[in-house]
Coordinates of C-alpha atoms in Angstrom, one line a residue:
M1312 CA -37.9 40.8 -45.1
S1313 CA -34.9 43.1 -44.4
A1314 CA -35.5 46.4 -42.7
P1315 CA -37.2 49.1 -44.6
V1316 CA -35.4 52.3 -45.5
A1317 CA -36.4 55.0 -43.5
R1318 CA -38.5 56.1 -46.4
V1319 CA -41.8 57.1 -44.6
V1320 CA -41.4 60.4 -42.9
P1321 CA -45.0 60.3 -41.5
I1322 CA -47.1 63.1 -42.8
W1323 CA -50.4 62.9 -40.7
A1324 CA -53.0 64.1 -42.8
H1325 CA -56.8 64.1 -41.9
R1326 CA -59.3 63.7 -44.7
R1327 CA -62.8 64.9 -44.0
Y1328 CA -64.9 61.5 -44.8
R1329 CA -68.6 61.6 -43.3
G1330 CA -68.1 64.4 -41.3
S1331 CA -65.0 62.8 -39.4
M1332 CA -61.3 63.2 -39.6
H1333 CA -59.4 59.8 -40.4
P1334 CA -55.6 60.3 -39.8
T1335 CA -53.5 58.9 -42.5
L1336 CA -49.7 58.3 -43.3
K1337 CA -48.6 59.6 -46.7
T1338 CA -45.1 58.6 -48.6
H1339 CA -44.2 57.8 -52.2
V1340 CA -44.3 54.5 -53.9
D1341 CA -43.1 54.2 -57.8
G1342 CA -43.1 58.0 -57.5
Q1343 CA -46.9 58.2 -56.5
L1344 CA -48.3 59.6 -53.2
V1345 CA -50.1 57.0 -51.4
E1346 CA -52.2 57.3 -48.4
L1347 CA -51.7 54.7 -45.7
P1348 CA -53.8 53.7 -42.7
G1349 CA -52.9 56.0 -39.8
T1350 CA -54.0 54.5 -37.0
I1351 CA -53.4 50.9 -35.4
A1352 CA -57.1 49.8 -35.8
A1353 CA -57.0 51.3 -39.3
V1354 CA -53.7 49.3 -40.6
R1355 CA -55.0 46.0 -38.5
K1356 CA -58.0 46.1 -40.4
S1357 CA -56.3 47.1 -43.8
L1358 CA -54.2 43.5 -42.8
P1359 CA -55.1 39.7 -44.1
A1360 CA -57.0 38.2 -40.9
A1361 CA -53.9 35.7 -40.7
E1362 CA -51.6 38.7 -40.0
R1363 CA -53.6 40.5 -37.4
D1364 CA -52.7 39.1 -34.5
E1365 CA -48.8 39.0 -35.7
F1366 CA -49.4 42.9 -36.1
T1367 CA -51.2 43.2 -32.6
A1368 CA -48.8 41.4 -30.8
E1369 CA -45.8 43.4 -32.4
V1370 CA -47.8 46.8 -31.7
E1371 CA -48.6 45.7 -27.8
T1372 CA -44.5 45.4 -27.4
T1373 CA -43.4 48.0 -29.0
P1374 CA -42.0 51.3 -27.4
A1375 CA -43.9 54.2 -28.0
D1376 CA -40.5 56.1 -29.9
Q1377 CA -40.4 53.3 -32.5
L1378 CA -44.9 52.8 -32.8
V1379 CA -45.2 55.1 -36.0
G1380 CA -41.9 53.2 -37.7
V1381 CA -43.8 49.5 -37.2
L1382 CA -46.8 50.9 -38.3
A1383 CA -45.6 52.4 -41.3
R1384 CA -44.0 49.1 -41.9
W1385 CA -47.0 47.5 -41.6
A1386 CA -49.3 49.8 -43.6
L1387 CA -46.8 49.6 -46.4
R1388 CA -47.4 45.8 -47.0
G1389 CA -49.0 44.9 -50.2
T1390 CA -47.7 48.3 -51.7
A1391 CA -44.3 48.1 -54.1
A1392 CA -42.1 49.8 -51.5
G1393 CA -40.3 46.8 -50.4
E1394 CA -38.9 46.0 -54.3
E1395 CA -38.2 50.1 -55.1
D1396 CA -36.0 49.5 -51.3
E1397 CA -34.2 46.9 -52.4
A1398 CA -33.5 48.1 -55.7
V1399 CA -32.0 51.2 -53.8
F1400 CA -29.8 49.3 -51.7
R1401 CA -28.5 47.3 -54.9
R1402 CA -27.8 50.4 -56.2
L1403 CA -26.1 51.7 -53.5
E1404 CA -24.1 48.5 -52.9
R1405 CA -22.7 48.7 -56.6
G1406 CA -21.5 52.6 -55.7
D1407 CA -24.3 54.4 -57.5
H1408 CA -25.1 57.1 -55.1
S1409 CA -26.7 59.4 -57.8
G1410 CA -29.8 60.8 -56.4
A1411 CA -28.4 60.2 -52.3
V1412 CA -28.0 63.2 -50.3
P1413 CA -26.1 62.9 -46.6
A1414 CA -28.5 63.1 -43.9
D1415 CA -26.7 66.2 -42.6
D1416 CA -26.7 68.0 -45.9
E1417 CA -30.0 70.1 -45.2
A1418 CA -29.1 72.5 -48.1
A1419 CA -28.9 69.8 -50.4
G1420 CA -31.9 68.1 -49.0
A1421 CA -34.3 71.4 -49.4
A1422 CA -33.7 71.5 -53.1

């Protein structure tokens, strides 16, 4: 699997659920807002049992400053995000930069 596009800018949302707060990650996949599990335990629980040990091993050895990215990548498994990112990469490789905004162009990115 190729490295994911930096698609998830984590937006921590807390939704009320039976009187408690459950943090989630939010992103867009196929133009739709998607809420992903936002804790290590919730991501682990969302994975197939066969992948949980691999997830735990990676999370336990990930530097803290990279942890949100690792959680997002694992949480995005099972969504169409991977295919969507690959399509963007193919388009950019062909030289089609439509819709792309340079990372340092704050004015264009805010539009």
